[in-house]
PDB file of C-alpha atoms in Angstrom:
ATOM      1  CA  MET H  12     -58.353  70.298 -41.670  1.00  0.00           C
ATOM      2  CA  MET H  13     -55.368  68.124 -40.707  1.00  0.00           C
ATOM      3  CA  ASN H  14     -54.747  67.172 -44.332  1.00  0.00           C
ATOM      4  CA  ARG H  15     -54.411  70.882 -45.166  1.00  0.00           C
ATOM      5  CA  ILE H  16     -51.981  71.316 -42.324  1.00  0.00           C
ATOM      6  CA  TYR H  17     -49.932  68.247 -43.409  1.00  0.00           C
ATOM      7  CA  LYS H  18     -49.636  69.741 -46.903  1.00  0.00           C
ATOM      8  CA  ASN H  19     -49.027  73.405 -45.974  1.00  0.00           C
ATOM      9  CA  TRP H  20     -47.160  73.454 -42.631  1.00  0.00           C
ATOM     10  CA  VAL H  21     -43.994  74.807 -44.265  1.00  0.00           C
ATOM     11  CA  TYR H  22     -45.601  78.210 -45.023  1.00  0.00           C
ATOM     12  CA  GLY H  23     -46.460  78.798 -41.397  1.00  0.00           C
ATOM     13  CA  GLY H  24     -42.966  77.679 -40.444  1.00  0.00           C
ATOM     14  CA  PHE H  25     -41.367  80.051 -42.941  1.00  0.00           C
ATOM     15  CA  LEU H  26     -43.280  83.023 -41.559  1.00  0.00           C
ATOM     16  CA  ALA H  27     -42.603  81.945 -37.963  1.00  0.00           C
ATOM     17  CA  GLY H  28     -38.945  81.651 -38.760  1.00  0.00           C
ATOM     18  CA  LEU H  29     -38.859  85.231 -40.108  1.00  0.00           C
ATOM     19  CA  LEU H  30     -40.740  86.472 -37.051  1.00  0.00           C
ATOM     20  CA  MET H  31     -38.298  84.610 -34.700  1.00  0.00           C
ATOM     21  CA  LEU H  32     -35.389  86.319 -36.443  1.00  0.00           C
ATOM     22  CA  LEU H  33     -37.067  89.705 -36.199  1.00  0.00           C
ATOM     23  CA  LEU H  34     -37.815  89.231 -32.479  1.00  0.00           C
ATOM     24  CA  MET H  35     -34.452  87.640 -31.630  1.00  0.00           C
ATOM     25  CA  PRO H  36     -32.857  90.846 -30.243  1.00  0.00           C
ATOM     26  CA  LEU H  37     -35.800  91.130 -27.780  1.00  0.00           C
ATOM     27  CA  LEU H  38     -36.240  87.463 -26.912  1.00  0.00           C
ATOM     28  CA  THR H  39     -32.574  86.691 -26.346  1.00  0.00           C
ATOM     29  CA  ILE H  40     -31.501  89.918 -24.663  1.00  0.00           C
ATOM     30  CA  GLY H  41     -29.000  89.122 -21.944  1.00  0.00           C
ATOM     31  CA  TRP H  42     -28.369  85.601 -23.230  1.00  0.00           C
ATOM     32  CA  PRO H  43     -24.759  84.482 -23.724  1.00  0.00           C
ATOM     33  CA  THR H  44     -23.609  84.177 -27.344  1.00  0.00           C
ATOM     34  CA  GLN H  45     -23.679  80.376 -27.339  1.00  0.00           C
ATOM     35  CA  LEU H  46     -27.387  80.270 -26.364  1.00  0.00           C
ATOM     36  CA  LYS H  47     -28.174  82.885 -29.029  1.00  0.00           C
ATOM     37  CA  LEU H  48     -26.502  80.701 -31.654  1.00  0.00           C
ATOM     38  CA  PHE H  49     -28.424  77.647 -30.442  1.00  0.00           C
ATOM     39  CA  TYR H  50     -31.634  79.689 -30.703  1.00  0.00           C
ATOM     40  CA  LEU H  51     -30.750  80.722 -34.262  1.00  0.00           C
ATOM     41  CA  ALA H  52     -30.748  77.087 -35.344  1.00  0.00           C
ATOM     42  CA  LEU H  53     -34.608  76.942 -35.301  1.00  0.00           C
ATOM     43  CA  PRO H  54     -35.520  79.968 -37.477  1.00  0.00           C
ATOM     44  CA  ILE H  55     -32.631  79.152 -39.840  1.00  0.00           C
ATOM     45  CA  TYR H  56     -33.930  75.593 -40.139  1.00  0.00           C
ATOM     46  CA  MET H  57     -37.417  76.958 -40.872  1.00  0.00           C
ATOM     47  CA  LEU H  58     -36.034  79.013 -43.769  1.00  0.00           C
ATOM     48  CA  HIS H  59     -34.182  75.920 -44.991  1.00  0.00           C
ATOM     49  CA  GLN H  60     -37.424  73.890 -44.794  1.00  0.00           C
ATOM     50  CA  TYR H  61     -39.078  76.481 -47.097  1.00  0.00           C
ATOM     51  CA  GLU H  62     -36.466  75.816 -49.801  1.00  0.00           C
ATOM     52  CA  GLU H  63     -37.077  72.100 -49.323  1.00  0.00           C
ATOM     53  CA  TRP H  64     -40.819  71.874 -49.026  1.00  0.00           C
ATOM     54  CA  ASP H  65     -42.291  74.829 -50.993  1.00  0.00           C
ATOM     55  CA  ASP H  66     -44.531  73.438 -53.739  1.00  0.00           C
ATOM     56  CA  ASP H  67     -43.944  69.918 -52.214  1.00  0.00           C
ATOM     57  CA  ARG H  68     -40.475  69.877 -53.860  1.00  0.00           C
ATOM     58  CA  PHE H  69     -38.627  67.650 -51.358  1.00  0.00           C
ATOM     59  CA  ARG H  70     -41.366  65.038 -51.106  1.00  0.00           C
ATOM     60  CA  ILE H  71     -41.686  64.785 -54.884  1.00  0.00           C
ATOM     61  CA  PHE H  72     -37.869  64.677 -55.251  1.00  0.00           C
ATOM     62  CA  LEU H  73     -37.556  61.912 -52.680  1.00  0.00           C
ATOM     63  CA  ASN H  74     -40.500  59.902 -54.087  1.00  0.00           C
ATOM     64  CA  ASN H  75     -39.057  60.077 -57.587  1.00  0.00           C
ATOM     65  CA  HIS H  76     -35.441  59.202 -56.613  1.00  0.00           C
ATOM     66  CA  LEU H  77     -35.777  56.870 -53.699  1.00  0.00           C
ATOM     67  CA  GLY H  78     -39.390  55.744 -54.165  1.00  0.00           C
ATOM     68  CA  ARG H  79     -39.069  55.244 -57.943  1.00  0.00           C
ATOM     69  CA  GLY H  80     -42.222  57.291 -58.479  1.00  0.00           C
ATOM     70  CA  ARG H  81     -44.222  55.737 -55.644  1.00  0.00           C
ATOM     71  CA  ASN H  82     -45.670  57.677 -52.685  1.00  0.00           C
ATOM     72  CA  LEU H  83     -42.794  56.786 -50.377  1.00  0.00           C
ATOM     73  CA  LEU H  84     -42.887  59.941 -48.271  1.00  0.00           C
ATOM     74  CA  THR H  85     -46.460  60.981 -47.419  1.00  0.00           C
ATOM     75  CA  HIS H  86     -47.545  64.473 -46.483  1.00  0.00           C
ATOM     76  CA  LYS H  87     -48.368  63.276 -42.968  1.00  0.00           C
ATOM     77  CA  ALA H  88     -44.876  61.696 -42.561  1.00  0.00           C
ATOM     78  CA  GLY H  89     -43.221  64.879 -43.791  1.00  0.00           C
ATOM     79  CA  PHE H  90     -45.199  66.887 -41.271  1.00  0.00           C
ATOM     80  CA  VAL H  91     -44.320  64.515 -38.344  1.00  0.00           C
ATOM     81  CA  ILE H  92     -40.637  64.352 -39.290  1.00  0.00           C
ATOM     82  CA  ASN H  93     -40.230  68.127 -39.526  1.00  0.00           C
ATOM     83  CA  ILE H  94     -42.458  69.293 -36.657  1.00  0.00           C
ATOM     84  CA  PHE H  95     -41.452  66.732 -34.101  1.00  0.00           C
ATOM     85  CA  GLY H  96     -38.066  65.511 -35.407  1.00  0.00           C
ATOM     86  CA  VAL H  97     -36.749  69.010 -36.168  1.00  0.00           C
ATOM     87  CA  TRP H  98     -38.738  71.736 -34.378  1.00  0.00           C
ATOM     88  CA  GLY H  99     -39.451  69.563 -31.358  1.00  0.00           C
ATOM     89  CA  VAL H 100     -35.868  68.318 -30.994  1.00  0.00           C
ATOM     90  CA  ILE H 101     -34.383  71.788 -31.372  1.00  0.00           C
ATOM     91  CA  ALA H 102     -36.896  73.242 -28.888  1.00  0.00           C
ATOM     92  CA  ALA H 103     -36.082  70.530 -26.356  1.00  0.00           C
ATOM     93  CA  SER H 104     -32.342  71.097 -26.843  1.00  0.00           C
ATOM     94  CA  LEU H 105     -32.859  74.849 -26.184  1.00  0.00           C
ATOM     95  CA  TYR H 106     -34.724  74.204 -22.977  1.00  0.00           C
ATOM     96  CA  LEU H 107     -32.049  71.742 -21.821  1.00  0.00           C
ATOM     97  CA  ALA H 108     -29.305  74.189 -22.787  1.00  0.00           C
ATOM     98  CA  PHE H 109     -30.989  77.030 -20.901  1.00  0.00           C
ATOM     99  CA  TYR H 110     -32.042  75.190 -17.708  1.00  0.00           C
ATOM    100  CA  VAL H 111     -29.664  72.253 -17.443  1.00  0.00           C
ATOM    101  CA  ASN H 112     -26.360  72.635 -19.333  1.00  0.00           C
ATOM    102  CA  PRO H 113     -25.469  74.759 -22.409  1.00  0.00           C
ATOM    103  CA  GLY H 114     -23.854  71.686 -23.953  1.00  0.00           C
ATOM    104  CA  PHE H 115     -27.282  70.314 -24.835  1.00  0.00           C
ATOM    105  CA  GLY H 116     -27.597  73.069 -27.425  1.00  0.00           C
ATOM    106  CA  LEU H 117     -25.055  71.162 -29.514  1.00  0.00           C
ATOM    107  CA  ILE H 118     -27.912  68.827 -30.425  1.00  0.00           C
ATOM    108  CA  ALA H 119     -29.404  71.684 -32.503  1.00  0.00           C
ATOM    109  CA  THR H 120     -26.001  72.513 -33.977  1.00  0.00           C
ATOM    110  CA  TYR H 121     -25.292  68.949 -35.090  1.00  0.00           C
ATOM    111  CA  LEU H 122     -28.776  68.482 -36.441  1.00  0.00           C
ATOM    112  CA  VAL H 123     -28.063  71.409 -38.738  1.00  0.00           C
ATOM    113  CA  LEU H 124     -24.618  70.145 -39.712  1.00  0.00           C
ATOM    114  CA  VAL H 125     -25.625  66.517 -40.305  1.00  0.00           C
ATOM    115  CA  ASN H 126     -28.544  67.666 -42.428  1.00  0.00           C
ATOM    116  CA  ALA H 127     -26.196  69.877 -44.492  1.00  0.00           C
ATOM    117  CA  PHE H 128     -23.865  66.915 -44.973  1.00  0.00           C
ATOM    118  CA  VAL H 129     -26.763  64.700 -46.189  1.00  0.00           C
ATOM    119  CA  HIS H 130     -27.814  67.359 -48.752  1.00  0.00           C
ATOM    120  CA  ILE H 131     -24.236  67.817 -50.000  1.00  0.00           C
ATOM    121  CA  LEU H 132     -23.688  64.021 -50.154  1.00  0.00           C
ATOM    122  CA  ALA H 133     -26.920  63.562 -52.128  1.00  0.00           C
ATOM    123  CA  ALA H 134     -25.875  66.315 -54.573  1.00  0.00           C
ATOM    124  CA  PHE H 135     -22.495  64.628 -55.049  1.00  0.00           C
ATOM    125  CA  ILE H 136     -24.005  61.172 -55.605  1.00  0.00           C
ATOM    126  CA  LEU H 137     -26.806  62.332 -57.932  1.00  0.00           C
ATOM    127  CA  ARG H 138     -24.705  65.068 -59.552  1.00  0.00           C
ATOM    128  CA  SER H 139     -27.668  67.399 -59.317  1.00  0.00           C
ATOM    129  CA  TYR H 140     -29.428  69.876 -57.126  1.00  0.00           C
ATOM    130  CA  ASN H 141     -31.705  68.548 -54.375  1.00  0.00           C
ATOM    131  CA  PRO H 142     -34.319  70.742 -52.541  1.00  0.00           C
ATOM    132  CA  GLY H 143     -32.655  72.319 -49.560  1.00  0.00           C
ATOM    133  CA  LEU H 144     -29.058  72.211 -50.904  1.00  0.00           C
ATOM    134  CA  ILE H 145     -28.590  75.970 -51.248  1.00  0.00           C
ATOM    135  CA  THR H 146     -29.653  76.914 -47.711  1.00  0.00           C
ATOM    136  CA  ALA H 147     -27.773  73.894 -46.355  1.00  0.00           C
ATOM    137  CA  ILE H 148     -24.565  75.368 -47.805  1.00  0.00           C
ATOM    138  CA  VAL H 149     -25.236  79.072 -47.382  1.00  0.00           C
ATOM    139  CA  LEU H 150     -26.957  78.965 -43.939  1.00  0.00           C
ATOM    140  CA  PHE H 151     -26.298  75.644 -42.185  1.00  0.00           C
ATOM    141  CA  ILE H 152     -22.558  75.316 -42.778  1.00  0.00           C
ATOM    142  CA  PRO H 153     -21.644  78.846 -41.561  1.00  0.00           C
ATOM    143  CA  LEU H 154     -24.016  78.736 -38.552  1.00  0.00           C
ATOM    144  CA  GLY H 155     -22.937  75.271 -37.553  1.00  0.00           C
ATOM    145  CA  PHE H 156     -19.229  75.773 -37.724  1.00  0.00           C
ATOM    146  CA  TYR H 157     -19.371  79.246 -36.255  1.00  0.00           C
ATOM    147  CA  THR H 158     -21.283  77.825 -33.325  1.00  0.00           C
ATOM    148  CA  LEU H 159     -18.676  75.103 -32.840  1.00  0.00           C
ATOM    149  CA  TYR H 160     -15.991  77.756 -33.119  1.00  0.00           C
ATOM    150  CA  GLN H 161     -17.619  79.789 -30.360  1.00  0.00           C
ATOM    151  CA  GLU H 162     -17.908  76.632 -28.320  1.00  0.00           C
ATOM    152  CA  ASN H 163     -14.178  76.057 -28.914  1.00  0.00           C
ATOM    153  CA  PHE H 164     -15.357  72.819 -30.539  1.00  0.00           C
ATOM    154  CA  GLY H 165     -16.905  71.832 -27.206  1.00  0.00           C
ATOM    155  CA  SER H 166     -14.999  71.775 -23.995  1.00  0.00           C
ATOM    156  CA  ASP H 167     -17.051  68.790 -22.875  1.00  0.00           C
ATOM    157  CA  ARG H 168     -16.672  65.946 -25.391  1.00  0.00           C
ATOM    158  CA  ALA H 169     -19.727  64.137 -23.970  1.00  0.00           C
ATOM    159  CA  PHE H 170     -22.038  66.842 -25.331  1.00  0.00           C
ATOM    160  CA  GLN H 171     -20.250  66.699 -28.710  1.00  0.00           C
ATOM    161  CA  TYR H 172     -20.855  62.972 -28.944  1.00  0.00           C
ATOM    162  CA  LEU H 173     -24.434  63.340 -27.683  1.00  0.00           C
ATOM    163  CA  GLY H 174     -25.242  65.980 -30.317  1.00  0.00           C
ATOM    164  CA  ILE H 175     -23.651  64.006 -33.142  1.00  0.00           C
ATOM    165  CA  ALA H 176     -25.369  60.764 -32.029  1.00  0.00           C
ATOM    166  CA  ILE H 177     -28.834  62.281 -31.800  1.00  0.00           C
ATOM    167  CA  ALA H 178     -28.523  64.052 -35.167  1.00  0.00           C
ATOM    168  CA  ILE H 179     -27.329  60.845 -36.896  1.00  0.00           C
ATOM    169  CA  LEU H 180     -29.992  58.736 -35.175  1.00  0.00           C
ATOM    170  CA  ILE H 181     -32.750  61.086 -36.377  1.00  0.00           C
ATOM    171  CA  HIS H 182     -31.544  60.997 -39.961  1.00  0.00           C
ATOM    172  CA  ALA H 183     -30.978  57.221 -39.785  1.00  0.00           C
ATOM    173  CA  GLY H 184     -34.504  56.769 -38.361  1.00  0.00           C
ATOM    174  CA  ILE H 185     -35.979  58.751 -41.243  1.00  0.00           C
ATOM    175  CA  MET H 186     -34.005  56.684 -43.773  1.00  0.00           C
ATOM    176  CA  GLY H 187     -35.076  53.475 -42.048  1.00  0.00           C
ATOM    177  CA  HIS H 188     -38.704  54.556 -42.225  1.00  0.00           C
ATOM    178  CA  LEU H 189     -38.414  55.331 -45.928  1.00  0.00           C
ATOM    179  CA  LEU H 190     -36.684  52.032 -46.739  1.00  0.00           C
ATOM    180  CA  ARG H 191     -39.327  50.096 -44.830  1.00  0.00           C
ATOM    181  CA  ARG H 192     -42.053  51.908 -46.591  1.00  0.00           C
ATOM    182  CA  ARG H 193     -40.428  51.264 -49.962  1.00  0.00           C
ATOM    183  CA  LYS H 194     -40.301  47.562 -49.160  1.00  0.00           C
ATOM    184  CA  GLN H 195     -43.960  47.596 -48.134  1.00  0.00           C
ATOM    185  CA  LEU H 196     -44.957  49.350 -51.343  1.00  0.00           C
ATOM    186  CA  SER H 197     -42.906  46.890 -53.375  1.00  0.00           C
ATOM    187  CA  ASN H 198     -44.524  43.940 -51.643  1.00  0.00           C
ATOM    188  CA  THR H 199     -48.012  45.354 -52.254  1.00  0.00           C
ATOM    189  CA  ILE H 200     -47.250  45.835 -55.968  1.00  0.00           C
ATOM    190  CA  ASN H 201     -45.790  42.282 -56.231  1.00  0.00           C
ATOM    191  CA  LYS H 202     -48.870  40.807 -54.545  1.00  0.00           C
ATOM    192  CA  ASN H 203     -51.175  42.694 -56.872  1.00  0.00           C
ATOM    193  CA  THR H 204     -49.147  41.518 -59.896  1.00  0.00           C
ATOM    194  CA  VAL H 205     -49.373  37.897 -58.756  1.00  0.00           C
ATOM    195  CA  ARG H 206     -53.134  38.181 -58.261  1.00  0.00           C
ATOM    196  CA  HIS H 207     -53.697  39.940 -61.617  1.00  0.00           C
ATOM    197  CA  PRO H 208     -51.118  38.632 -64.046  1.00  0.00           C
TER     198      PRO H 208
END
């Protein structure tokens, strides 16, 4: 069962994202604008993930470009990264923003913006489309910058730096994982080549 979930989580996320948008007026009634914008980061991210992961597009794209055709990013790793590294982080930032300090919501905002930057940078370097690029530009950039505008670019710089740092660390951690895995796969291939010349 878990293998099916690892391969198909994005479809549940897409439908949940649509439902969260539909229920937003009820769920966020009475919330200040800044918290509503932080809330929006999650369903918007879920729609973005659909563009990325439908038909396994992002995993295949990454494996072809960074993994040179090898299974660099597994279904399980994609599931863990997106469920815990995206949904979990945004959910935690919402709880912290609601119960501790609204500034914690900037973690969700910068996660969206840093991801958009990564997609745009990849498109510039490769000179081609990458899965997730369209929603990164059409959804992430407007939401992220409008949220920062509403925050007046953050009255408390500490939360700005925290949000940027966490978003960069998450993306750097993912890249580190992929590079380590690429090295492991290369070493395995080299060993097999030596054993079977």
